[in-house]
């Protein structure tokens, strides 16, 4: 006999039929009057993460919302990640309530708006956020640029599969990431080495559970679990290293220091090392050369 019960799947299943942790994001768009409009969303996740010529997020929302209508008109978006401050989450809940105009909802907004770093006519970003993604809607996918603003009572078919107007009341937007803005503390944390004390106070939103409440959990200090190399990994690294470039070879000692790289990332890491080795005039990557190469990789990461 199963230890589980079969729960009925209904609309908004991630909220009504599941316990589904999500981010808390305030999406900035440019309203018709030129002002920045903020809307609260949790259905916003990484979409293109590798192997494309750009990186992207996906945003899911009502197509009649201020946010969706503004994206259909102007394409520029800011994704503002806020901390678990209770007054911030209370304000996010208020900003997520449908039916108000931009002027009405932004009149007494507690957040401070400032210009971002990406070029062009864009929504402002939230100063109190710990990170911001400045994005542009890729309206070329699925010819979604044919979808226009203005239908507030529901859109008629045909619908897109994954980008643009996807149902009578729904929309999906593939958002190309133009810039990732990071506050100095978190920037230093990522560039110089992540420690638990430097993590931003990231809240977890559990969605709209009933007719009266949104639910959110406060941040708790994260803990680390070491990635442990498996036996035989040296052989795997040696095997992969011999097939990267015949002009640059790796010693067994250098390969032994690379066993902690997950196999899925190994080829890309080795390829980058070979490219740097060629720039530095290195034909044999031993342990000393590996240190030189990794030092350059760290410097390049800081520049980014």
GROMACS .gro file of C-alpha atoms in nm:
model
  304
    1UNK     CA    1   0.000   0.000   0.000
    2UNK     CA    2   0.132   0.344  -0.093
    3UNK     CA    3   0.222   0.588   0.183
    4UNK     CA    4   0.081   0.873  -0.032
    5UNK     CA    5  -0.268   1.010  -0.096
    6UNK     CA    6  -0.387   1.102  -0.446
    7UNK     CA    7  -0.457   1.479  -0.444
    8UNK     CA    8  -0.678   1.629  -0.714
    9UNK     CA    9  -0.494   1.856  -0.962
   10UNK     CA   10  -0.674   2.187  -1.019
   11UNK     CA   11  -0.597   2.528  -1.171
   12UNK     CA   12  -0.292   2.697  -1.020
   13UNK     CA   13  -0.181   2.350  -0.902
   14UNK     CA   14   0.156   2.483  -0.783
   15UNK     CA   15  -0.033   2.685  -0.522
   16UNK     CA   16  -0.348   2.486  -0.454
   17UNK     CA   17  -0.228   2.127  -0.495
   18UNK     CA   18   0.137   2.138  -0.390
   19UNK     CA   19   0.398   2.288  -0.162
   20UNK     CA   20   0.617   2.449  -0.424
   21UNK     CA   21   0.898   2.686  -0.316
   22UNK     CA   22   0.946   2.982  -0.550
   23UNK     CA   23   1.140   3.309  -0.566
   24UNK     CA   24   0.993   3.645  -0.474
   25UNK     CA   25   1.048   3.886  -0.764
   26UNK     CA   26   0.919   4.233  -0.841
   27UNK     CA   27   0.898   4.274  -1.218
   28UNK     CA   28   0.955   4.624  -1.349
   29UNK     CA   29   0.810   4.735  -1.682
   30UNK     CA   30   0.748   5.070  -1.852
   31UNK     CA   31   0.385   5.182  -1.846
   32UNK     CA   32   0.217   5.383  -2.124
   33UNK     CA   33   0.282   5.703  -1.927
   34UNK     CA   34   0.655   5.627  -1.916
   35UNK     CA   35   0.662   5.542  -1.545
   36UNK     CA   36   0.804   5.223  -1.398
   37UNK     CA   37   0.535   4.972  -1.297
   38UNK     CA   38   0.615   4.704  -1.039
   39UNK     CA   39   0.430   4.373  -1.025
   40UNK     CA   40   0.493   4.082  -0.786
   41UNK     CA   41   0.567   3.741  -0.940
   42UNK     CA   42   0.699   3.401  -0.840
   43UNK     CA   43   0.659   3.211  -1.168
   44UNK     CA   44   0.990   3.335  -1.303
   45UNK     CA   45   1.270   3.084  -1.358
   46UNK     CA   46   1.593   3.026  -1.557
   47UNK     CA   47   1.516   2.912  -1.913
   48UNK     CA   48   1.826   2.919  -2.138
   49UNK     CA   49   2.123   2.839  -1.912
   50UNK     CA   50   2.392   2.706  -2.150
   51UNK     CA   51   2.470   2.630  -2.512
   52UNK     CA   52   2.284   2.931  -2.659
   53UNK     CA   53   2.422   3.268  -2.768
   54UNK     CA   54   2.239   3.430  -2.477
   55UNK     CA   55   2.095   3.346  -2.136
   56UNK     CA   56   1.728   3.383  -2.053
   57UNK     CA   57   1.454   3.365  -1.793
   58UNK     CA   58   1.090   3.269  -1.843
   59UNK     CA   59   0.809   3.471  -1.687
   60UNK     CA   60   0.454   3.335  -1.664
   61UNK     CA   61   0.168   3.576  -1.597
   62UNK     CA   62  -0.189   3.681  -1.673
   63UNK     CA   63  -0.194   3.839  -2.018
   64UNK     CA   64  -0.424   4.118  -1.898
   65UNK     CA   65  -0.188   4.228  -1.619
   66UNK     CA   66  -0.007   4.561  -1.633
   67UNK     CA   67   0.319   4.367  -1.659
   68UNK     CA   68   0.213   4.156  -1.959
   69UNK     CA   69   0.057   4.450  -2.141
   70UNK     CA   70   0.367   4.663  -2.087
   71UNK     CA   71   0.596   4.385  -2.215
   72UNK     CA   72   0.381   4.345  -2.526
   73UNK     CA   73   0.420   4.719  -2.587
   74UNK     CA   74   0.783   4.774  -2.491
   75UNK     CA   75   0.976   4.447  -2.429
   76UNK     CA   76   1.212   4.583  -2.159
   77UNK     CA   77   1.196   4.428  -1.812
   78UNK     CA   78   1.375   4.441  -1.478
   79UNK     CA   79   1.360   4.141  -1.243
   80UNK     CA   80   1.419   4.270  -0.890
   81UNK     CA   81   1.502   4.017  -0.617
   82UNK     CA   82   1.408   4.140  -0.269
   83UNK     CA   83   1.514   4.015   0.074
   84UNK     CA   84   1.293   3.855   0.339
   85UNK     CA   85   1.221   4.182   0.520
   86UNK     CA   86   0.855   4.149   0.628
   87UNK     CA   87   0.768   4.499   0.512
   88UNK     CA   88   0.910   4.415   0.167
   89UNK     CA   89   0.698   4.100   0.137
   90UNK     CA   90   0.392   4.290   0.258
   91UNK     CA   91   0.454   4.547  -0.014
   92UNK     CA   92   0.506   4.273  -0.273
   93UNK     CA   93   0.166   4.128  -0.183
   94UNK     CA   94   0.011   4.473  -0.227
   95UNK     CA   95   0.184   4.528  -0.561
   96UNK     CA   96   0.060   4.189  -0.679
   97UNK     CA   97  -0.307   4.274  -0.634
   98UNK     CA   98  -0.470   4.304  -0.980
   99UNK     CA   99  -0.686   4.585  -1.113
  100UNK     CA  100  -0.494   4.897  -1.017
  101UNK     CA  101  -0.333   5.137  -1.263
  102UNK     CA  102   0.038   5.212  -1.246
  103UNK     CA  103  -0.031   5.552  -1.088
  104UNK     CA  104  -0.255   5.396  -0.823
  105UNK     CA  105  -0.021   5.113  -0.720
  106UNK     CA  106   0.303   5.316  -0.737
  107UNK     CA  107   0.172   5.624  -0.555
  108UNK     CA  108   0.279   5.510  -0.208
  109UNK     CA  109   0.530   5.240  -0.304
  110UNK     CA  110   0.792   5.195  -0.029
  111UNK     CA  111   1.072   5.096  -0.268
  112UNK     CA  112   1.326   5.341  -0.406
  113UNK     CA  113   1.369   5.339  -0.783
  114UNK     CA  114   1.695   5.418  -0.961
  115UNK     CA  115   1.836   5.378  -1.311
  116UNK     CA  116   1.993   5.043  -1.398
  117UNK     CA  117   2.311   4.981  -1.597
  118UNK     CA  118   2.174   4.854  -1.929
  119UNK     CA  119   2.133   5.103  -2.213
  120UNK     CA  120   1.807   5.216  -2.369
  121UNK     CA  121   1.461   5.317  -2.253
  122UNK     CA  122   1.406   5.077  -1.966
  123UNK     CA  123   1.218   5.041  -1.639
  124UNK     CA  124   1.407   5.158  -1.334
  125UNK     CA  125   1.533   4.907  -1.078
  126UNK     CA  126   1.472   4.872  -0.705
  127UNK     CA  127   1.756   5.013  -0.497
  128UNK     CA  128   1.672   4.784  -0.203
  129UNK     CA  129   1.706   4.467  -0.417
  130UNK     CA  130   2.013   4.248  -0.362
  131UNK     CA  131   2.026   4.158  -0.734
  132UNK     CA  132   1.851   4.265  -1.052
  133UNK     CA  133   1.830   4.105  -1.397
  134UNK     CA  134   1.781   4.364  -1.671
  135UNK     CA  135   1.614   4.184  -1.960
  136UNK     CA  136   1.462   4.217  -2.306
  137UNK     CA  137   1.171   4.004  -2.424
  138UNK     CA  138   1.276   3.790  -2.723
  139UNK     CA  139   0.961   3.850  -2.926
  140UNK     CA  140   1.114   3.683  -3.233
  141UNK     CA  141   1.061   3.336  -3.086
  142UNK     CA  142   0.738   3.185  -3.223
  143UNK     CA  143   0.676   3.517  -3.405
  144UNK     CA  144   0.542   3.645  -3.076
  145UNK     CA  145   0.591   4.006  -3.187
  146UNK     CA  146   0.257   3.963  -3.363
  147UNK     CA  147   0.088   3.959  -3.023
  148UNK     CA  148  -0.025   4.308  -2.934
  149UNK     CA  149  -0.138   4.483  -2.619
  150UNK     CA  150  -0.497   4.590  -2.566
  151UNK     CA  151  -0.703   4.273  -2.512
  152UNK     CA  152  -0.793   4.290  -2.143
  153UNK     CA  153  -1.092   4.055  -2.156
  154UNK     CA  154  -0.901   3.758  -2.295
  155UNK     CA  155  -0.722   3.674  -2.621
  156UNK     CA  156  -0.865   3.463  -2.898
  157UNK     CA  157  -0.664   3.179  -3.060
  158UNK     CA  158  -0.433   3.084  -3.222
  159UNK     CA  159  -0.200   3.073  -2.921
  160UNK     CA  160   0.178   3.037  -2.893
  161UNK     CA  161   0.328   2.726  -2.736
  162UNK     CA  162   0.585   2.888  -2.509
  163UNK     CA  163   0.640   3.258  -2.589
  164UNK     CA  164   0.382   3.535  -2.606
  165UNK     CA  165   0.009   3.481  -2.563
  166UNK     CA  166  -0.021   3.112  -2.473
  167UNK     CA  167  -0.390   3.086  -2.374
  168UNK     CA  168  -0.704   3.298  -2.343
  169UNK     CA  169  -0.582   3.446  -2.016
  170UNK     CA  170  -0.215   3.342  -2.000
  171UNK     CA  171   0.121   3.459  -2.130
  172UNK     CA  172   0.480   3.335  -2.127
  173UNK     CA  173   0.774   3.565  -2.194
  174UNK     CA  174   1.128   3.447  -2.275
  175UNK     CA  175   1.344   3.725  -2.132
  176UNK     CA  176   1.699   3.765  -2.260
  177UNK     CA  177   1.929   3.866  -1.975
  178UNK     CA  178   2.116   4.183  -2.074
  179UNK     CA  179   2.276   4.263  -1.738
  180UNK     CA  180   2.299   4.105  -1.394
  181UNK     CA  181   2.329   4.376  -1.130
  182UNK     CA  182   2.461   4.273  -0.791
  183UNK     CA  183   2.509   4.463  -0.465
  184UNK     CA  184   2.874   4.488  -0.360
  185UNK     CA  185   2.855   4.240  -0.072
  186UNK     CA  186   2.702   3.967  -0.286
  187UNK     CA  187   2.928   4.057  -0.582
  188UNK     CA  188   3.235   4.004  -0.365
  189UNK     CA  189   3.085   3.683  -0.231
  190UNK     CA  190   3.050   3.532  -0.579
  191UNK     CA  191   3.381   3.660  -0.717
  192UNK     CA  192   3.601   3.597  -0.413
  193UNK     CA  193   3.442   3.285  -0.266
  194UNK     CA  194   3.097   3.205  -0.131
  195UNK     CA  195   3.052   3.179   0.245
  196UNK     CA  196   2.729   3.114   0.430
  197UNK     CA  197   2.745   3.450   0.610
  198UNK     CA  198   2.752   3.637   0.278
  199UNK     CA  199   2.436   3.490   0.129
  200UNK     CA  200   2.156   3.746   0.077
  201UNK     CA  201   1.848   3.694   0.292
  202UNK     CA  202   1.651   3.518   0.020
  203UNK     CA  203   1.284   3.454   0.102
  204UNK     CA  204   1.087   3.153  -0.021
  205UNK     CA  205   0.737   3.227  -0.145
  206UNK     CA  206   0.486   2.942  -0.114
  207UNK     CA  207   0.222   3.109  -0.327
  208UNK     CA  208  -0.144   3.192  -0.271
  209UNK     CA  209  -0.284   2.914  -0.055
  210UNK     CA  210  -0.636   3.022   0.023
  211UNK     CA  211  -0.876   3.316  -0.002
  212UNK     CA  212  -0.699   3.529   0.257
  213UNK     CA  213  -0.323   3.476   0.271
  214UNK     CA  214   0.005   3.454   0.083
  215UNK     CA  215   0.272   3.253   0.260
  216UNK     CA  216   0.643   3.325   0.279
  217UNK     CA  217   0.929   3.179   0.484
  218UNK     CA  218   1.217   3.377   0.628
  219UNK     CA  219   1.578   3.315   0.532
  220UNK     CA  220   1.783   3.063   0.723
  221UNK     CA  221   2.160   3.035   0.707
  222UNK     CA  222   2.250   2.781   0.436
  223UNK     CA  223   2.493   2.496   0.491
  224UNK     CA  224   2.740   2.342   0.249
  225UNK     CA  225   2.783   1.978   0.153
  226UNK     CA  226   3.119   1.899  -0.005
  227UNK     CA  227   3.131   1.764  -0.358
  228UNK     CA  228   3.333   1.444  -0.333
  229UNK     CA  229   3.535   1.303  -0.620
  230UNK     CA  230   3.469   0.940  -0.708
  231UNK     CA  231   3.730   0.670  -0.755
  232UNK     CA  232   3.852   0.648  -1.110
  233UNK     CA  233   3.790   1.015  -1.182
  234UNK     CA  234   4.159   1.070  -1.261
  235UNK     CA  235   4.132   0.823  -1.545
  236UNK     CA  236   3.825   1.003  -1.676
  237UNK     CA  237   4.005   1.337  -1.672
  238UNK     CA  238   4.311   1.191  -1.846
  239UNK     CA  239   4.087   1.035  -2.110
  240UNK     CA  240   3.906   1.365  -2.174
  241UNK     CA  241   4.222   1.576  -2.165
  242UNK     CA  242   4.392   1.370  -2.438
  243UNK     CA  243   4.104   1.447  -2.674
  244UNK     CA  244   4.088   1.827  -2.637
  245UNK     CA  245   4.382   1.942  -2.851
  246UNK     CA  246   4.684   1.747  -2.982
  247UNK     CA  247   4.908   2.054  -2.944
  248UNK     CA  248   4.850   2.088  -2.568
  249UNK     CA  249   4.885   1.797  -2.327
  250UNK     CA  250   4.806   1.751  -1.957
  251UNK     CA  251   5.030   1.566  -1.711
  252UNK     CA  252   4.877   1.305  -1.481
  253UNK     CA  253   4.955   1.532  -1.185
  254UNK     CA  254   4.754   1.817  -1.339
  255UNK     CA  255   4.467   1.581  -1.420
  256UNK     CA  256   4.461   1.463  -1.057
  257UNK     CA  257   4.387   1.820  -0.948
  258UNK     CA  258   4.084   1.840  -1.178
  259UNK     CA  259   3.887   1.545  -1.046
  260UNK     CA  260   3.636   1.762  -0.860
  261UNK     CA  261   3.505   1.917  -1.181
  262UNK     CA  262   3.164   1.756  -1.254
  263UNK     CA  263   3.184   1.541  -1.566
  264UNK     CA  264   2.913   1.742  -1.741
  265UNK     CA  265   3.138   2.053  -1.719
  266UNK     CA  266   3.474   1.882  -1.771
  267UNK     CA  267   3.510   1.924  -2.146
  268UNK     CA  268   3.422   2.294  -2.133
  269UNK     CA  269   3.669   2.354  -1.847
  270UNK     CA  270   3.950   2.166  -2.022
  271UNK     CA  271   3.882   2.350  -2.347
  272UNK     CA  272   3.908   2.687  -2.170
  273UNK     CA  273   4.233   2.579  -2.005
  274UNK     CA  274   4.380   2.479  -2.341
  275UNK     CA  275   4.281   2.814  -2.492
  276UNK     CA  276   4.455   3.000  -2.209
  277UNK     CA  277   4.758   2.771  -2.237
  278UNK     CA  278   4.796   2.859  -2.605
  279UNK     CA  279   4.770   3.230  -2.522
  280UNK     CA  280   5.046   3.185  -2.264
  281UNK     CA  281   5.263   2.973  -2.493
  282UNK     CA  282   5.221   2.660  -2.279
  283UNK     CA  283   5.229   2.324  -2.459
  284UNK     CA  284   5.237   2.097  -2.152
  285UNK     CA  285   4.999   2.168  -1.867
  286UNK     CA  286   5.163   2.041  -1.549
  287UNK     CA  287   5.072   2.136  -1.192
  288UNK     CA  288   5.265   2.465  -1.205
  289UNK     CA  289   5.115   2.562  -1.541
  290UNK     CA  290   4.771   2.467  -1.412
  291UNK     CA  291   4.810   2.717  -1.127
  292UNK     CA  292   4.902   2.989  -1.378
  293UNK     CA  293   4.603   2.903  -1.596
  294UNK     CA  294   4.359   2.893  -1.303
  295UNK     CA  295   4.491   3.227  -1.178
  296UNK     CA  296   4.411   3.381  -1.517
  297UNK     CA  297   4.066   3.219  -1.516
  298UNK     CA  298   3.996   3.375  -1.175
  299UNK     CA  299   4.106   3.718  -1.298
  300UNK     CA  300   3.883   3.690  -1.604
  301UNK     CA  301   3.590   3.592  -1.382
  302UNK     CA  302   3.645   3.903  -1.168
  303UNK     CA  303   3.640   4.122  -1.480
  304UNK     CA  304   3.300   3.980  -1.571
   0.00000   0.00000   0.00000
